[in-house]
């Protein structure tokens, strides 16, 4: 029979490691139980470890963490695709130029179209080549004045807005 059985010591309830250590120290202080090893206390029992307390989550901190993670991912992606897509400043510059280029191309095409329309339409009225060319140039100048007026109106509306 072990020393614990002689002294009728038994632990019936679950306890954590700290409590078990305190019980062992009390047993060690008792002169009659000094030869009882800790393994005797643990044998046949089940240890209950204390649960770790998880700190409360800070909502603002979590939002900031997600924002920083997203920015880091964007920077990493930008670094990977920099050689293919160019920088954002380059993309913004191109995107600002596209509407202006389309207006310029539209004006040029409208003038060419009106020259051709004026030249062909005046063919039934005038027989001389000079008169047909003059009609085409007149149509081209007329559409240029109309397009410039529309451009000025659009530009002034953008500045107001």
Short mmCIF file of N, CA, C and O in Angstrom, two decimals, residues 18-137:
data_model
loop_
_atom_site.label_atom_id
_atom_site.label_comp_id
_atom_site.label_asym_id
_atom_site.label_seq_id
_atom_site.Cartn_x
_atom_site.Cartn_y
_atom_site.Cartn_z
N UNK A 18 -2.02 24.50 -10.97
CA UNK A 18 -1.64 25.34 -9.83
C UNK A 18 -2.19 24.76 -8.51
O UNK A 18 -1.50 24.71 -7.50
N UNK A 19 -3.44 24.34 -8.55
CA UNK A 19 -4.04 23.75 -7.35
C UNK A 19 -3.32 22.46 -6.96
O UNK A 19 -3.09 22.18 -5.78
N UNK A 20 -2.97 21.64 -7.96
CA UNK A 20 -2.27 20.39 -7.70
C UNK A 20 -0.91 20.66 -7.06
O UNK A 20 -0.50 19.96 -6.13
N UNK A 21 -0.22 21.69 -7.56
CA UNK A 21 1.07 22.06 -6.98
C UNK A 21 0.92 22.50 -5.53
O UNK A 21 1.75 22.16 -4.67
N UNK A 22 -0.14 23.25 -5.22
CA UNK A 22 -0.37 23.71 -3.85
C UNK A 22 -0.65 22.52 -2.93
O UNK A 22 -0.13 22.45 -1.80
N UNK A 23 -1.43 21.54 -3.42
CA UNK A 23 -1.70 20.35 -2.61
C UNK A 23 -0.41 19.58 -2.36
O UNK A 23 -0.14 19.11 -1.24
N UNK A 24 0.42 19.46 -3.36
CA UNK A 24 1.68 18.74 -3.21
C UNK A 24 2.58 19.42 -2.19
O UNK A 24 3.23 18.76 -1.37
N UNK A 25 2.62 20.76 -2.20
CA UNK A 25 3.43 21.49 -1.22
C UNK A 25 2.93 21.26 0.20
O UNK A 25 3.71 21.09 1.14
N UNK A 26 1.59 21.21 0.36
CA UNK A 26 1.02 20.96 1.69
C UNK A 26 1.39 19.56 2.17
O UNK A 26 1.72 19.34 3.33
N UNK A 27 1.35 18.61 1.25
CA UNK A 27 1.70 17.24 1.62
C UNK A 27 3.17 17.17 1.98
O UNK A 27 3.56 16.48 2.93
N UNK A 28 4.02 17.88 1.28
CA UNK A 28 5.47 17.88 1.55
C UNK A 28 5.77 18.47 2.93
O UNK A 28 6.74 18.07 3.58
N UNK A 29 4.95 19.43 3.37
CA UNK A 29 5.17 20.05 4.68
C UNK A 29 4.84 19.09 5.82
O UNK A 29 5.40 19.19 6.90
N UNK A 30 3.92 18.21 5.53
CA UNK A 30 3.56 17.22 6.55
C UNK A 30 4.70 16.20 6.66
O UNK A 30 5.05 15.55 5.68
N UNK A 31 5.28 16.05 7.84
CA UNK A 31 6.45 15.18 8.03
C UNK A 31 6.16 13.72 7.69
O UNK A 31 7.01 13.01 7.18
N UNK A 32 4.95 13.28 7.96
CA UNK A 32 4.65 11.88 7.72
C UNK A 32 4.47 11.55 6.24
O UNK A 32 4.48 10.40 5.85
N UNK A 33 4.26 12.59 5.38
CA UNK A 33 4.02 12.36 3.96
C UNK A 33 5.15 12.85 3.06
O UNK A 33 4.97 13.01 1.87
N UNK A 34 6.31 13.06 3.61
CA UNK A 34 7.40 13.63 2.82
C UNK A 34 7.89 12.69 1.72
O UNK A 34 8.44 13.13 0.73
N UNK A 35 7.70 11.44 1.87
CA UNK A 35 8.18 10.50 0.86
C UNK A 35 7.17 10.24 -0.26
O UNK A 35 7.40 9.41 -1.13
N UNK A 36 6.03 10.96 -0.30
CA UNK A 36 5.02 10.78 -1.34
C UNK A 36 5.44 11.58 -2.58
O UNK A 36 5.52 12.79 -2.55
N UNK A 37 5.69 10.88 -3.69
CA UNK A 37 6.03 11.60 -4.92
C UNK A 37 4.77 12.20 -5.57
O UNK A 37 3.66 11.74 -5.34
N UNK A 38 4.99 13.18 -6.40
CA UNK A 38 3.88 13.85 -7.09
C UNK A 38 3.13 12.88 -8.01
O UNK A 38 1.92 12.98 -8.18
N UNK A 39 3.81 11.92 -8.55
CA UNK A 39 3.18 10.95 -9.46
C UNK A 39 2.07 10.17 -8.76
O UNK A 39 1.08 9.78 -9.38
N UNK A 40 2.23 9.99 -7.45
CA UNK A 40 1.19 9.29 -6.68
C UNK A 40 -0.11 10.10 -6.67
O UNK A 40 -1.19 9.55 -6.66
N UNK A 41 0.05 11.42 -6.66
CA UNK A 41 -1.15 12.27 -6.65
C UNK A 41 -1.85 12.27 -8.01
O UNK A 41 -3.06 12.37 -8.10
N UNK A 42 -1.07 12.14 -9.05
CA UNK A 42 -1.61 12.25 -10.40
C UNK A 42 -2.17 10.93 -10.91
O UNK A 42 -3.11 10.91 -11.71
N UNK A 43 -1.64 9.82 -10.47
CA UNK A 43 -2.02 8.50 -10.98
C UNK A 43 -3.53 8.29 -10.89
O UNK A 43 -4.15 8.48 -9.86
N UNK A 44 -4.12 7.90 -12.04
CA UNK A 44 -5.56 7.60 -12.09
C UNK A 44 -6.44 8.84 -12.14
O UNK A 44 -7.64 8.73 -12.13
N UNK A 45 -5.84 9.99 -12.20
CA UNK A 45 -6.66 11.20 -12.22
C UNK A 45 -6.59 11.87 -13.59
O UNK A 45 -5.82 11.48 -14.46
N UNK A 46 -7.40 12.82 -13.77
CA UNK A 46 -7.44 13.56 -15.02
C UNK A 46 -7.09 15.01 -14.70
O UNK A 46 -7.70 15.64 -13.84
N UNK A 47 -6.11 15.55 -15.42
CA UNK A 47 -5.69 16.93 -15.19
C UNK A 47 -6.56 17.88 -16.01
O UNK A 47 -6.88 17.61 -17.15
N UNK A 48 -6.91 18.98 -15.42
CA UNK A 48 -7.68 20.02 -16.09
C UNK A 48 -6.78 21.24 -16.20
O UNK A 48 -6.36 21.79 -15.19
N UNK A 49 -6.45 21.60 -17.43
CA UNK A 49 -5.59 22.76 -17.66
C UNK A 49 -6.45 24.01 -17.78
O UNK A 49 -7.54 23.97 -18.36
N UNK A 50 -5.96 25.12 -17.26
CA UNK A 50 -6.76 26.35 -17.33
C UNK A 50 -6.88 26.84 -18.78
O UNK A 50 -5.97 26.67 -19.58
N UNK A 51 -8.04 27.37 -19.08
CA UNK A 51 -8.27 27.89 -20.42
C UNK A 51 -7.57 29.24 -20.56
O UNK A 51 -7.58 30.05 -19.64
N UNK A 52 -6.97 29.42 -21.71
CA UNK A 52 -6.33 30.70 -21.96
C UNK A 52 -7.41 31.74 -22.21
O UNK A 52 -8.35 31.51 -22.95
N UNK A 53 -7.22 32.88 -21.60
CA UNK A 53 -8.16 33.97 -21.81
C UNK A 53 -7.78 34.69 -23.09
O UNK A 53 -6.66 35.15 -23.23
N UNK A 54 -8.73 34.73 -24.01
CA UNK A 54 -8.46 35.45 -25.25
C UNK A 54 -8.84 36.91 -25.05
O UNK A 54 -9.91 37.21 -24.50
N UNK A 55 -7.97 37.79 -25.45
CA UNK A 55 -8.29 39.20 -25.27
C UNK A 55 -9.46 39.61 -26.16
O UNK A 55 -9.67 39.05 -27.23
N UNK A 56 -10.22 40.58 -25.69
CA UNK A 56 -11.35 41.06 -26.47
C UNK A 56 -10.83 41.73 -27.73
O UNK A 56 -9.84 42.45 -27.70
N UNK A 57 -11.52 41.46 -28.84
CA UNK A 57 -11.09 42.01 -30.11
C UNK A 57 -11.50 43.47 -30.22
O UNK A 57 -12.64 43.83 -29.94
N UNK A 58 -10.57 44.29 -30.62
CA UNK A 58 -10.83 45.70 -30.85
C UNK A 58 -11.29 45.85 -32.30
O UNK A 58 -10.56 45.54 -33.23
N UNK A 59 -12.51 46.33 -32.49
CA UNK A 59 -13.10 46.42 -33.83
C UNK A 59 -12.30 47.39 -34.70
O UNK A 59 -12.03 47.10 -35.87
N UNK A 60 -11.91 48.53 -34.14
CA UNK A 60 -11.15 49.51 -34.91
C UNK A 60 -9.80 48.95 -35.32
O UNK A 60 -9.34 49.16 -36.44
N UNK A 61 -9.17 48.22 -34.40
CA UNK A 61 -7.87 47.62 -34.70
C UNK A 61 -8.01 46.58 -35.81
O UNK A 61 -7.17 46.50 -36.70
N UNK A 62 -9.09 45.82 -35.77
CA UNK A 62 -9.31 44.80 -36.81
C UNK A 62 -9.55 45.45 -38.17
O UNK A 62 -9.04 44.97 -39.19
N UNK A 63 -10.31 46.55 -38.20
CA UNK A 63 -10.54 47.26 -39.45
C UNK A 63 -9.22 47.80 -40.00
O UNK A 63 -8.94 47.70 -41.19
N UNK A 64 -8.41 48.37 -39.11
CA UNK A 64 -7.11 48.91 -39.53
C UNK A 64 -6.20 47.81 -40.06
O UNK A 64 -5.51 47.99 -41.06
N UNK A 65 -6.21 46.65 -39.39
CA UNK A 65 -5.41 45.52 -39.82
C UNK A 65 -5.83 45.06 -41.23
O UNK A 65 -4.99 44.79 -42.08
N UNK A 66 -7.15 44.98 -41.47
CA UNK A 66 -7.64 44.58 -42.79
C UNK A 66 -7.24 45.60 -43.86
O UNK A 66 -6.84 45.23 -44.96
N UNK A 67 -7.35 46.90 -43.50
CA UNK A 67 -6.98 47.95 -44.44
C UNK A 67 -5.51 47.87 -44.79
O UNK A 67 -5.13 47.94 -45.97
N UNK A 68 -4.64 47.70 -43.79
CA UNK A 68 -3.21 47.61 -44.05
C UNK A 68 -2.86 46.36 -44.85
O UNK A 68 -1.99 46.40 -45.72
N UNK A 69 -3.55 45.25 -44.56
CA UNK A 69 -3.30 44.02 -45.32
C UNK A 69 -3.69 44.21 -46.78
O UNK A 69 -2.97 43.79 -47.69
N UNK A 70 -4.83 44.87 -47.02
CA UNK A 70 -5.28 45.13 -48.38
C UNK A 70 -4.29 46.02 -49.12
O UNK A 70 -3.95 45.76 -50.27
N UNK A 71 -3.80 47.07 -48.45
CA UNK A 71 -2.81 47.96 -49.08
C UNK A 71 -1.52 47.21 -49.40
O UNK A 71 -0.92 47.42 -50.46
N UNK A 72 -1.09 46.34 -48.50
CA UNK A 72 0.13 45.57 -48.74
C UNK A 72 -0.06 44.64 -49.94
O UNK A 72 0.84 44.50 -50.77
N UNK A 73 -1.24 44.02 -50.05
CA UNK A 73 -1.51 43.15 -51.19
C UNK A 73 -1.54 43.95 -52.50
O UNK A 73 -1.05 43.49 -53.52
N UNK A 74 -2.13 45.16 -52.45
CA UNK A 74 -2.16 46.01 -53.64
C UNK A 74 -0.75 46.41 -54.07
O UNK A 74 -0.43 46.41 -55.26
N UNK A 75 0.09 46.78 -53.09
CA UNK A 75 1.46 47.15 -53.42
C UNK A 75 2.22 45.98 -54.02
O UNK A 75 2.97 46.13 -54.99
N UNK A 76 2.02 44.80 -53.44
CA UNK A 76 2.69 43.61 -53.97
C UNK A 76 2.22 43.33 -55.40
O UNK A 76 3.03 43.02 -56.27
N UNK A 77 0.93 43.45 -55.64
CA UNK A 77 0.40 43.22 -56.99
C UNK A 77 0.93 44.28 -57.96
O UNK A 77 1.29 43.96 -59.09
N UNK A 78 0.95 45.54 -57.52
CA UNK A 78 1.48 46.60 -58.37
C UNK A 78 2.94 46.36 -58.73
O UNK A 78 3.36 46.59 -59.86
N UNK A 79 3.72 45.87 -57.76
CA UNK A 79 5.13 45.57 -58.04
C UNK A 79 5.27 44.43 -59.04
O UNK A 79 6.15 44.46 -59.88
N UNK A 80 4.39 43.44 -58.94
CA UNK A 80 4.44 42.32 -59.88
C UNK A 80 4.03 42.73 -61.29
O UNK A 80 4.61 42.29 -62.27
N UNK A 81 3.02 43.58 -61.38
CA UNK A 81 2.48 43.93 -62.70
C UNK A 81 3.02 45.26 -63.23
O UNK A 81 2.53 45.75 -64.24
N UNK A 82 4.02 45.83 -62.57
CA UNK A 82 4.53 47.14 -62.98
C UNK A 82 5.11 47.11 -64.40
O UNK A 82 4.87 48.00 -65.19
N UNK A 83 5.83 46.06 -64.72
CA UNK A 83 6.46 46.01 -66.03
C UNK A 83 5.44 45.80 -67.15
O UNK A 83 5.67 46.19 -68.28
N UNK A 84 4.31 45.22 -66.83
CA UNK A 84 3.29 44.95 -67.84
C UNK A 84 2.33 46.13 -67.99
O UNK A 84 2.07 46.61 -69.09
N UNK A 85 1.81 46.59 -66.87
CA UNK A 85 0.74 47.59 -66.91
C UNK A 85 1.25 49.02 -66.76
O UNK A 85 0.52 49.95 -67.06
N UNK A 86 2.45 49.23 -66.31
CA UNK A 86 2.93 50.58 -66.05
C UNK A 86 2.44 51.06 -64.70
O UNK A 86 1.67 50.38 -64.01
N UNK A 87 2.85 52.22 -64.31
CA UNK A 87 2.44 52.74 -63.01
C UNK A 87 1.05 53.35 -63.09
O UNK A 87 0.54 53.63 -64.18
N UNK A 88 0.46 53.60 -61.94
CA UNK A 88 -0.88 54.19 -61.92
C UNK A 88 -0.86 55.61 -62.48
O UNK A 88 -1.80 56.05 -63.11
N UNK A 89 0.23 56.34 -62.24
CA UNK A 89 0.32 57.69 -62.77
C UNK A 89 0.31 57.67 -64.29
O UNK A 89 -0.32 58.51 -64.93
N UNK A 90 0.99 56.69 -64.88
CA UNK A 90 0.98 56.57 -66.33
C UNK A 90 -0.42 56.23 -66.82
O UNK A 90 -0.89 56.78 -67.82
N UNK A 91 -1.10 55.33 -66.11
CA UNK A 91 -2.45 54.95 -66.51
C UNK A 91 -3.41 56.13 -66.40
O UNK A 91 -4.27 56.33 -67.25
N UNK A 92 -3.26 56.93 -65.33
CA UNK A 92 -4.13 58.10 -65.16
C UNK A 92 -3.87 59.11 -66.26
O UNK A 92 -4.80 59.74 -66.77
N UNK A 93 -2.59 59.30 -66.64
CA UNK A 93 -2.27 60.24 -67.70
C UNK A 93 -2.89 59.83 -69.02
O UNK A 93 -3.44 60.66 -69.75
N UNK A 94 -2.83 58.54 -69.32
CA UNK A 94 -3.42 58.04 -70.56
C UNK A 94 -4.94 58.17 -70.51
O UNK A 94 -5.56 58.57 -71.50
N UNK A 95 -5.54 57.87 -69.37
CA UNK A 95 -7.00 57.94 -69.27
C UNK A 95 -7.50 59.37 -69.37
O UNK A 95 -8.62 59.60 -69.82
N UNK A 96 -6.69 60.36 -68.98
CA UNK A 96 -7.09 61.75 -69.14
C UNK A 96 -6.93 62.22 -70.59
O UNK A 96 -7.63 63.13 -71.02
N UNK A 97 -6.01 61.60 -71.31
CA UNK A 97 -5.77 62.01 -72.69
C UNK A 97 -6.78 61.43 -73.67
O UNK A 97 -7.04 62.02 -74.72
N UNK A 98 -7.34 60.29 -73.36
CA UNK A 98 -8.24 59.60 -74.29
C UNK A 98 -9.45 60.46 -74.69
O UNK A 98 -9.75 60.57 -75.88
N UNK A 99 -10.16 61.11 -73.75
CA UNK A 99 -11.29 61.95 -74.19
C UNK A 99 -10.85 63.10 -75.09
O UNK A 99 -11.53 63.43 -76.07
N UNK A 100 -9.69 63.69 -74.79
CA UNK A 100 -9.21 64.81 -75.61
C UNK A 100 -8.82 64.32 -77.00
O UNK A 100 -9.09 65.00 -78.00
N UNK A 101 -8.19 63.15 -77.07
CA UNK A 101 -7.85 62.59 -78.37
C UNK A 101 -9.09 62.26 -79.18
O UNK A 101 -9.13 62.47 -80.40
N UNK A 102 -10.11 61.73 -78.52
CA UNK A 102 -11.33 61.38 -79.25
C UNK A 102 -12.02 62.62 -79.80
O UNK A 102 -12.58 62.59 -80.90
N UNK A 103 -11.95 63.73 -79.07
CA UNK A 103 -12.55 64.98 -79.57
C UNK A 103 -11.78 65.46 -80.80
O UNK A 103 -12.37 65.85 -81.82
N UNK A 104 -10.45 65.40 -80.73
CA UNK A 104 -9.62 65.81 -81.87
C UNK A 104 -9.86 64.95 -83.10
O UNK A 104 -10.00 65.47 -84.22
N UNK A 105 -9.89 63.64 -82.89
CA UNK A 105 -10.13 62.72 -84.01
C UNK A 105 -11.52 62.95 -84.60
O UNK A 105 -11.71 62.93 -85.82
N UNK A 106 -12.51 63.19 -83.74
CA UNK A 106 -13.87 63.45 -84.20
C UNK A 106 -13.92 64.71 -85.07
O UNK A 106 -14.58 64.72 -86.12
N UNK A 107 -13.21 65.75 -84.66
CA UNK A 107 -13.19 66.99 -85.44
C UNK A 107 -12.55 66.77 -86.81
O UNK A 107 -13.06 67.24 -87.84
N UNK A 108 -11.44 66.06 -86.84
CA UNK A 108 -10.74 65.81 -88.11
C UNK A 108 -11.61 64.97 -89.04
O UNK A 108 -11.75 65.29 -90.24
N UNK A 109 -12.20 63.91 -88.51
CA UNK A 109 -13.06 63.06 -89.35
C UNK A 109 -14.30 63.81 -89.84
O UNK A 109 -14.74 63.62 -90.99
N UNK A 110 -14.85 64.67 -89.00
CA UNK A 110 -16.02 65.46 -89.42
C UNK A 110 -15.64 66.41 -90.55
O UNK A 110 -16.41 66.57 -91.53
N UNK A 111 -14.46 67.03 -90.45
CA UNK A 111 -14.03 67.95 -91.52
C UNK A 111 -13.78 67.20 -92.82
O UNK A 111 -14.18 67.67 -93.90
N UNK A 112 -13.13 66.03 -92.74
CA UNK A 112 -12.88 65.24 -93.95
C UNK A 112 -14.20 64.80 -94.57
O UNK A 112 -14.40 64.88 -95.80
N UNK A 113 -15.13 64.37 -93.73
CA UNK A 113 -16.43 63.92 -94.22
C UNK A 113 -17.18 65.06 -94.90
O UNK A 113 -17.76 64.88 -95.99
N UNK A 114 -17.18 66.23 -94.30
CA UNK A 114 -17.89 67.37 -94.90
C UNK A 114 -17.23 67.84 -96.18
O UNK A 114 -17.92 68.29 -97.11
N UNK A 115 -15.90 67.73 -96.26
CA UNK A 115 -15.24 68.07 -97.53
C UNK A 115 -15.71 67.14 -98.64
O UNK A 115 -16.07 67.59 -99.73
N UNK A 116 -15.74 65.83 -98.32
CA UNK A 116 -16.17 64.85 -99.33
C UNK A 116 -17.63 65.07 -99.70
O UNK A 116 -18.00 65.04 -100.89
N UNK A 117 -18.48 65.30 -98.71
CA UNK A 117 -19.91 65.53 -98.99
C UNK A 117 -20.08 66.78 -99.84
O UNK A 117 -20.84 66.79 -100.83
N UNK A 118 -19.40 67.87 -99.50
CA UNK A 118 -19.49 69.12 -100.26
C UNK A 118 -18.97 68.94 -101.68
O UNK A 118 -19.55 69.46 -102.65
N UNK A 119 -17.87 68.23 -101.83
CA UNK A 119 -17.27 68.01 -103.15
C UNK A 119 -18.20 67.18 -104.04
O UNK A 119 -18.45 67.53 -105.20
N UNK A 120 -18.72 66.08 -103.49
CA UNK A 120 -19.59 65.20 -104.28
C UNK A 120 -20.93 65.88 -104.57
O UNK A 120 -21.45 65.80 -105.69
N UNK A 121 -21.53 66.55 -103.58
CA UNK A 121 -22.84 67.17 -103.76
C UNK A 121 -22.76 68.32 -104.77
O UNK A 121 -23.71 68.55 -105.55
N UNK A 122 -21.64 69.03 -104.78
CA UNK A 122 -21.54 70.16 -105.72
C UNK A 122 -21.22 69.70 -107.15
O UNK A 122 -21.27 70.49 -108.09
N UNK A 123 -20.92 68.42 -107.30
CA UNK A 123 -20.65 67.86 -108.63
C UNK A 123 -21.85 67.95 -109.54
O UNK A 123 -21.72 68.08 -110.76
N UNK A 124 -23.04 67.90 -109.00
CA UNK A 124 -24.23 67.99 -109.84
C UNK A 124 -24.57 69.45 -110.15
O UNK A 124 -25.31 69.72 -111.08
N UNK A 125 -24.01 70.39 -109.39
CA UNK A 125 -24.29 71.80 -109.61
C UNK A 125 -23.19 72.45 -110.48
O UNK A 125 -23.49 73.17 -111.43
N UNK A 126 -21.93 72.20 -110.10
CA UNK A 126 -20.81 72.83 -110.81
C UNK A 126 -20.06 71.79 -111.64
O UNK A 126 -19.90 70.65 -111.24
N UNK A 127 -19.56 72.25 -112.80
CA UNK A 127 -18.78 71.36 -113.64
C UNK A 127 -17.29 71.54 -113.43
O UNK A 127 -16.52 70.61 -113.63
N UNK A 128 -16.88 72.74 -113.04
CA UNK A 128 -15.45 73.00 -112.86
C UNK A 128 -14.96 72.40 -111.55
O UNK A 128 -15.65 72.44 -110.53
N UNK A 129 -13.73 71.88 -111.63
CA UNK A 129 -13.10 71.26 -110.46
C UNK A 129 -12.87 72.28 -109.34
O UNK A 129 -13.04 71.97 -108.16
N UNK A 130 -12.51 73.52 -109.68
CA UNK A 130 -12.24 74.54 -108.67
C UNK A 130 -13.48 74.86 -107.85
O UNK A 130 -13.40 75.05 -106.63
N UNK A 131 -14.61 74.89 -108.48
CA UNK A 131 -15.87 75.19 -107.78
C UNK A 131 -16.23 74.03 -106.84
O UNK A 131 -16.71 74.27 -105.72
N UNK A 132 -15.99 72.81 -107.29
CA UNK A 132 -16.28 71.64 -106.44
C UNK A 132 -15.35 71.63 -105.22
O UNK A 132 -15.80 71.34 -104.10
N UNK A 133 -14.06 71.95 -105.43
CA UNK A 133 -13.11 72.02 -104.32
C UNK A 133 -13.50 73.13 -103.34
O UNK A 133 -13.43 72.97 -102.12
N UNK A 134 -13.93 74.26 -103.88
CA UNK A 134 -14.35 75.39 -103.02
C UNK A 134 -15.58 74.98 -102.20
O UNK A 134 -15.68 75.32 -101.00
N UNK A 135 -16.51 74.26 -102.78
CA UNK A 135 -17.69 73.79 -102.03
C UNK A 135 -17.27 72.82 -100.91
O UNK A 135 -17.80 72.88 -99.79
N UNK A 136 -16.35 71.92 -101.21
CA UNK A 136 -15.86 70.99 -100.18
C UNK A 136 -15.16 71.72 -99.06
O UNK A 136 -15.37 71.42 -97.88
N UNK A 137 -14.33 72.73 -99.40
CA UNK A 137 -13.63 73.51 -98.37
C UNK A 137 -14.63 74.32 -97.55
O UNK A 137 -14.50 74.43 -96.32
#
